[in-house]
C-alpha cells in the first residue's frame, strides 16, 4: 500500500471506514432488473458511496455502503433500477 | 497522452471507499470518488476545513486509501506546496500532490494561500469542489454563491453576483486549468489524467451540487449538475497555456429557467435576473459555435 512509503499523518489505517455499515441510514434500496440493463456503467460512476459494482456482466448493489439516495435509479438511461422502500407499515418497522 | 475513452476502461478500484460520512447523494463525495479514479494510489491529498474534510473520516477511521492530511481552512495550497518540497528533497517524483478545497477554502478563506501557490507556480493540483455555499457550517453564502440564492444568512436572496473564480485563476496563467462536473464523469476523469501528466500549477474547478444547500431532492445531485451544463451557466472546458478548448457541448439545450426553478434556493429570483442569466448562457453558446 502506498501509505507505507509515503508520508502520512499517523492516525487511522487506510480505508477503515469501509467497515462501517450504512444500512441504518437507508430508507429505500435500489433493485436492478438485469433484463433491462445494457451495462452502460453510468450508475457505477454516479454513486457517491461506491455501492455499485460490475461483476461478471452483472451490476451488483453492496447494501453495506448504499445509503439509498436514489441517484442511480434517476440516472439509469434504461430505467433498470427501481427504488424499493425498506420500511413496512405505518409504524415504520424495518422489513429486512 | 492516453486518456480513458470509455467508461468501461475506468478501474473499479476505490481509493475513496464507501462507508464515508457524506450525506445521502453527496456531490462532494461523488467528485472525490470520480477524481481518484484518475489520480491513482501515488497521490497525497490535503483538505482544509470543509464537508470533504470530515466526510473522509477522523483520526480513528478513514475512507481514504491514500495519505490524507486535514489542514486549517486558510492554508491547503500552502501545505500542499510544503509536501511537494519535502518530496523533492527526498527525490520522490511520481506523486500527485493535491490540495482539495470547497468553494470557501478556495475562493474566500483559502484564497491568499491559493493565489500565492499559483503565483509561485508550485507543482501541485488545486481542486475546488464547488457547491456554491458554506455547507460544512450550515450553508452560509460565500463569494461564489449565485446572485439571489437564498441561504441562512441571505434569507431574501444574495444581494451580489457570483465571483468569477475561473477568470481569477486563469489570470495566474496556470499550467492547466479546467472546469468539470460530477454529471460528466468521463470528462472529469480525463481532465484529472491530463492534469496529472503536466508539471506546474494546475487548477480544476468542479461543480458538485449539495442537495441541502440547493433545496433539491437528494437523488437530483447529478441531474442538476448536468442541467447546469445543458442550460449554459456551467461550461465544461480546459485551458493549456491560456488556450481554451470546450470539452463538452451538451446534446440537449435547456432554458436557464428550467435549471433554476428546480432549486428551492432560487425561490425569490426575479424575472430580470433570469433574463440576464439566459443572455449570458446564450452568449457562451454562441462563442462555442463561432
Ligand atoms: S446505469 Fe442502468 S443500464 Fe447502465 S449499467 Fe447501470 S443499471 Fe445498467
Ligand atoms: S441508491 Fe445511492 S448509494 Fe445506493 S447504490 Fe444507488 S446511487 Fe449508490
Ligand atoms: S452538506 Fe452537502 S456537501 Fe456536505 S456532506 Fe451533506 S450533501 Fe455533502
XYZ file of C-alpha atoms and ligand atoms in Angstrom:
410
model
C 0.000 0.000 0.000
C 1.174 3.472 -0.907
C 0.796 4.690 2.677
C 3.749 2.534 3.692
C 6.281 4.550 1.723
C 4.612 7.947 1.586
C 4.431 10.352 4.481
C 1.086 10.037 6.192
C -0.480 11.507 9.286
C -0.083 8.749 11.883
C -3.710 8.075 12.669
C -6.307 5.881 11.027
C -5.360 2.935 8.843
C -6.315 3.409 5.151
C -9.872 2.528 4.228
C -11.038 1.716 7.762
C -14.387 3.425 7.133
C -15.230 0.680 4.651
C -16.036 -1.493 7.663
C -18.968 0.772 8.545
C -22.497 -0.321 7.664
C -24.644 2.410 6.107
C -27.862 0.347 6.188
C -29.189 2.270 9.212
C -29.337 5.435 7.041
C -31.223 3.780 4.236
C -34.956 4.244 3.736
C -35.049 2.678 0.283
C -32.792 0.378 -1.697
C -32.088 0.017 -5.417
C -33.258 -3.152 -7.132
C -31.727 -3.750 -10.559
C -33.530 -5.504 -13.385
C -30.666 -7.041 -15.343
C -33.140 -7.762 -18.154
C -33.293 -4.019 -18.829
C -29.669 -3.136 -18.006
C -27.394 -2.585 -21.006
C -24.200 -2.431 -18.911
C -23.539 1.196 -19.848
C -21.815 1.557 -16.437
C -23.070 5.069 -15.795
C -24.537 4.159 -12.406
C -21.124 2.901 -11.278
C -19.717 6.415 -11.597
C -22.740 8.285 -10.282
C -23.000 6.503 -6.944
C -21.468 8.777 -4.265
C -20.987 5.792 -1.982
C -19.206 3.256 -4.165
C -22.111 0.890 -3.562
C -22.394 -0.437 -7.122
C -20.003 -2.768 -8.892
C -19.957 -4.669 -12.124
C -19.147 -8.322 -11.663
C -19.358 -10.895 -14.492
C -21.647 -8.659 -16.572
C -23.969 -8.004 -13.701
C -24.455 -4.777 -11.718
C -24.416 -5.586 -8.024
C -25.500 -3.396 -5.119
C -23.384 -3.520 -1.950
C -26.026 -2.717 0.611
C -23.438 -2.196 3.321
C -22.387 1.032 1.519
C -25.687 2.060 -0.095
C -27.412 4.950 1.665
C -30.439 4.801 -0.650
C -30.056 8.243 -2.224
C -31.735 7.125 -5.450
C -29.279 8.821 -7.833
C -28.607 5.526 -9.645
C -32.339 4.964 -10.252
C -32.880 8.513 -11.522
C -29.827 8.425 -13.812
C -30.069 4.929 -15.308
C -30.775 5.532 -19.014
C -32.758 2.296 -19.387
C -34.783 2.667 -16.156
C -33.400 -0.663 -14.988
C -33.188 0.483 -11.359
C -36.185 0.814 -9.047
C -36.027 2.153 -5.503
C -37.916 -0.069 -3.074
C -38.864 1.026 0.453
C -37.039 -0.530 3.397
C -39.912 0.115 5.777
C -43.203 -1.681 6.057
C -46.323 -0.442 7.771
C -47.188 2.968 9.125
C -45.217 2.386 12.332
C -42.009 2.186 10.366
C -40.951 -1.369 11.143
C -37.939 -2.304 9.138
C -38.770 -5.078 6.729
C -35.494 -6.929 6.216
C -1.163 11.426 -23.660
C -3.510 8.450 -23.270
C -6.794 9.054 -21.501
C -9.703 6.715 -20.855
C -12.076 6.833 -23.822
C -14.983 4.832 -22.431
C -16.489 4.163 -19.025
C -15.513 0.509 -19.387
C -11.795 1.412 -19.184
C -12.164 3.176 -15.837
C -10.861 0.999 -12.989
C -13.313 -0.243 -10.373
C -10.760 0.103 -7.542
C -11.849 2.621 -4.956
C -9.255 4.913 -3.413
C -12.032 6.662 -1.509
C -14.170 3.859 -0.133
C -17.835 3.513 0.672
C -18.755 3.834 4.330
C -17.719 7.502 4.339
C -19.615 10.143 6.290
C -21.237 12.141 3.469
C -24.976 12.746 3.396
C -27.109 10.645 1.066
C -26.460 11.788 -2.507
C -23.467 13.975 -1.605
C -21.954 15.692 -4.651
C -18.701 16.383 -2.808
C -18.067 12.706 -2.082
C -19.002 11.862 -5.661
C -16.440 14.347 -7.035
C -13.665 12.792 -4.966
C -14.656 9.259 -5.930
C -14.539 10.120 -9.627
C -11.275 12.083 -9.429
C -9.435 9.365 -7.524
C -10.051 7.003 -10.482
C -7.600 9.197 -12.411
C -5.245 10.352 -9.670
C -4.413 6.828 -8.543
C -2.598 5.492 -5.474
C 0.523 7.689 -5.816
C -1.344 10.715 -4.503
C -1.238 12.785 -1.317
C -4.441 14.662 -0.543
C -4.624 17.746 1.607
C -8.033 19.148 2.534
C -8.810 22.237 4.612
C -11.912 22.676 6.761
C -14.910 21.693 4.608
C -17.530 18.975 4.359
C -14.979 16.931 2.445
C -12.504 17.068 5.319
C -14.973 15.383 7.635
C -16.669 13.051 5.131
C -13.426 11.099 4.767
C -13.195 10.342 8.467
C -11.307 11.348 11.538
C -8.129 10.275 13.266
C -9.751 6.958 14.127
C -11.241 5.774 10.842
C -10.851 6.979 7.260
C -12.299 6.305 3.829
C -9.047 7.343 2.145
C -6.753 4.681 0.735
C -4.044 7.290 0.112
C -2.251 9.631 2.524
C -4.665 12.336 3.595
C -3.866 15.453 5.574
C -6.503 17.737 7.068
C -5.173 21.300 7.159
C -6.508 24.559 8.530
C -9.051 26.490 6.490
C -6.632 29.132 5.207
C -3.736 27.075 4.024
C -4.352 23.928 1.936
C -2.327 25.133 -1.093
C 0.494 26.263 1.226
C 0.566 22.895 2.976
C 0.488 21.153 -0.424
C 3.462 23.306 -1.508
C 5.331 22.149 1.597
C 4.507 18.493 0.945
C 5.866 18.898 -2.595
C 9.067 20.496 -1.258
C 9.518 17.603 1.186
C 9.058 15.051 -1.621
C 11.504 16.955 -3.854
C 14.179 16.895 -1.148
C 13.710 13.133 -0.841
C 13.911 12.765 -4.607
C 10.364 11.332 -4.849
C 8.952 12.412 -8.203
C 5.974 10.267 -9.158
C 3.467 11.588 -6.632
C 0.469 13.852 -7.250
C 0.173 16.454 -4.519
C -3.378 17.734 -4.368
C -4.983 20.452 -2.292
C -8.701 19.792 -2.446
C -10.901 22.540 -1.046
C -14.502 23.630 -1.148
C -15.531 26.981 -2.549
C -14.817 28.665 0.812
C -11.355 27.107 1.131
C -10.670 28.163 -2.470
C -12.317 31.491 -3.214
C -12.572 33.118 0.216
C -10.856 31.836 3.351
C -8.185 29.882 1.460
C -7.632 32.423 -1.285
C -4.386 34.027 -0.107
C -2.652 30.633 0.091
C -4.101 29.689 -3.300
C -3.034 32.840 -5.134
C 0.415 32.527 -3.517
C 0.876 28.917 -4.617
C -0.354 29.742 -8.143
C 1.993 32.736 -8.429
C 4.977 30.659 -7.258
C 3.970 28.055 -9.862
C 4.029 25.308 -7.266
C 3.944 21.826 -8.707
C 0.560 20.923 -7.234
C -3.051 20.379 -8.334
C -5.605 22.566 -6.593
C -9.196 21.376 -6.848
C -12.211 23.439 -5.931
C -15.305 21.312 -5.383
C -17.953 23.951 -5.649
C -21.378 23.590 -4.065
C -21.760 27.356 -4.050
C -22.242 27.681 -0.271
C -20.525 27.038 3.072
C -22.202 23.704 3.671
C -19.987 22.479 6.494
C -21.061 25.348 8.732
C -24.734 25.395 7.768
C -24.920 26.766 4.245
C -23.937 30.427 4.603
C -23.391 32.455 1.441
C -19.846 32.925 0.140
C -18.335 34.855 -2.739
C -19.222 32.194 -5.341
C -22.808 31.800 -4.142
C -25.030 32.877 -7.057
C -26.937 36.142 -7.156
C -30.304 35.948 -5.350
C -29.705 32.474 -3.882
C -31.422 32.088 -0.526
C -29.077 30.920 2.253
C -29.390 31.107 6.064
C -27.650 34.491 6.091
C -29.167 35.850 2.868
C -32.809 34.940 3.611
C -34.198 37.127 0.837
C -31.521 36.137 -1.671
C -27.824 37.007 -2.040
C -27.524 40.693 -2.968
C -24.333 40.405 -5.066
C -23.353 38.227 -8.070
C -21.109 35.179 -8.037
C -17.377 35.953 -8.159
C -15.724 34.637 -11.330
C -13.098 32.323 -9.802
C -12.174 30.815 -13.167
C -11.233 34.221 -14.562
C -9.203 34.974 -11.425
C -7.331 31.679 -11.641
C -6.836 31.997 -15.406
C -5.157 35.363 -14.739
C -2.452 33.451 -12.812
C -1.572 31.648 -16.083
C -1.631 28.142 -14.568
C -0.049 25.236 -16.459
C -3.512 23.677 -16.682
C -6.969 24.938 -15.813
C -10.276 23.129 -16.240
C -13.899 23.122 -15.211
C -15.672 19.826 -14.544
C -19.000 18.460 -13.373
C -19.970 15.332 -11.449
C -22.581 14.673 -14.148
C -19.831 14.145 -16.770
C -17.530 11.609 -15.088
C -15.588 10.636 -18.207
C -14.787 14.294 -18.951
C -13.854 14.874 -15.288
C -11.613 11.808 -15.136
C -9.909 12.696 -18.443
C -9.148 16.177 -17.102
C -7.525 14.739 -13.995
C -5.500 12.375 -16.181
C -4.280 15.325 -18.249
C -3.551 17.466 -15.182
C -1.590 14.621 -13.636
C 0.686 14.407 -16.696
C 1.555 18.130 -16.592
C 4.087 19.718 -14.235
C 3.421 23.037 -12.548
C 0.389 24.659 -11.009
C -2.894 23.064 -12.087
C -6.404 24.193 -11.176
C -9.601 22.161 -11.590
C -12.981 23.592 -10.581
C -15.775 21.020 -10.186
C -19.458 21.844 -9.900
C -20.617 19.435 -7.164
C -24.192 20.186 -6.051
C -25.288 19.769 -2.444
C -28.961 18.926 -2.119
C -29.205 20.619 1.278
C -27.814 23.942 0.161
C -29.606 23.930 -3.187
C -33.032 22.918 -1.988
C -33.318 19.892 -4.264
C -34.025 16.201 -3.602
C -31.027 14.057 -2.709
C -31.414 11.949 -5.856
C -31.155 15.099 -8.039
C -27.460 15.845 -7.395
C -26.279 14.544 -10.764
C -29.364 15.771 -12.626
C -28.795 19.385 -11.514
C -25.058 19.190 -12.223
C -25.977 18.138 -15.770
C -28.681 20.763 -16.198
C -26.167 23.469 -15.209
C -24.168 22.451 -18.296
C -27.224 21.997 -20.528
C -28.531 25.477 -19.707
C -25.107 27.034 -20.312
C -24.459 28.506 -16.863
C -21.652 25.979 -16.282
C -19.423 25.410 -19.280
C -17.015 22.465 -19.454
C -13.626 23.472 -20.827
C -9.903 23.267 -20.279
C -7.073 25.734 -20.819
C -3.497 24.782 -21.593
C -1.073 27.707 -21.894
C -4.082 30.025 -21.816
C -5.768 28.434 -24.861
C -9.325 27.401 -24.159
C -10.974 24.283 -25.542
C -14.603 23.490 -24.765
C -14.680 19.764 -23.943
C -18.408 19.061 -23.779
C -21.109 20.592 -25.941
C -24.352 19.300 -24.425
C -26.584 17.256 -26.741
C -29.665 18.924 -25.303
C -30.034 22.628 -24.506
C -32.478 23.840 -21.871
C -33.568 27.313 -20.759
C -31.826 28.526 -17.580
C -35.273 28.897 -16.019
C -35.687 25.113 -16.035
C -32.452 24.692 -14.094
C -33.255 27.459 -11.608
C -36.867 26.513 -10.894
C -35.963 23.055 -9.566
C -33.870 24.648 -6.796
C -35.504 25.881 -3.618
C -32.739 28.443 -3.072
C -33.902 30.425 -6.134
C -37.500 30.779 -4.993
C -37.113 34.593 -4.822
C -35.283 35.070 -8.120
C -36.756 37.865 -10.245
C -37.531 37.856 -13.963
C -34.836 40.413 -14.840
C -32.172 38.169 -13.298
C -33.445 35.084 -15.124
C -33.318 37.061 -18.388
C -29.777 38.306 -17.643
C -28.572 34.762 -16.881
C -30.226 33.498 -20.063
C -28.423 36.191 -22.080
C -25.111 35.166 -20.504
C -25.745 31.495 -21.320
C -26.734 32.363 -24.911
C -23.549 34.399 -25.346
C -21.413 31.449 -24.168
C -23.129 29.025 -26.554
C -22.628 31.488 -29.426
C -18.916 31.759 -28.629
C -18.555 27.991 -28.832
C -20.316 27.785 -32.183
C -18.324 30.586 -33.792
S -26.996 2.780 -15.457
Fe -28.644 1.282 -15.756
S -28.239 0.366 -17.760
Fe -26.357 1.420 -17.139
S -25.141 -0.175 -16.086
Fe -26.325 0.875 -14.503
S -28.193 -0.362 -14.276
Fe -27.249 -0.933 -16.228
S -29.159 4.451 -4.060
Fe -27.474 5.947 -3.986
S -25.990 4.992 -2.573
Fe -27.401 3.361 -3.209
S -26.425 2.410 -4.971
Fe -27.824 3.986 -5.795
S -26.535 5.803 -6.027
Fe -25.423 4.391 -4.671
S -23.991 19.022 3.462
Fe -23.876 18.760 1.234
S -21.695 18.749 0.705
Fe -21.874 18.451 2.937
S -21.843 16.195 3.221
Fe -24.014 16.807 3.046
S -24.525 16.631 0.850
Fe -22.276 16.622 1.036
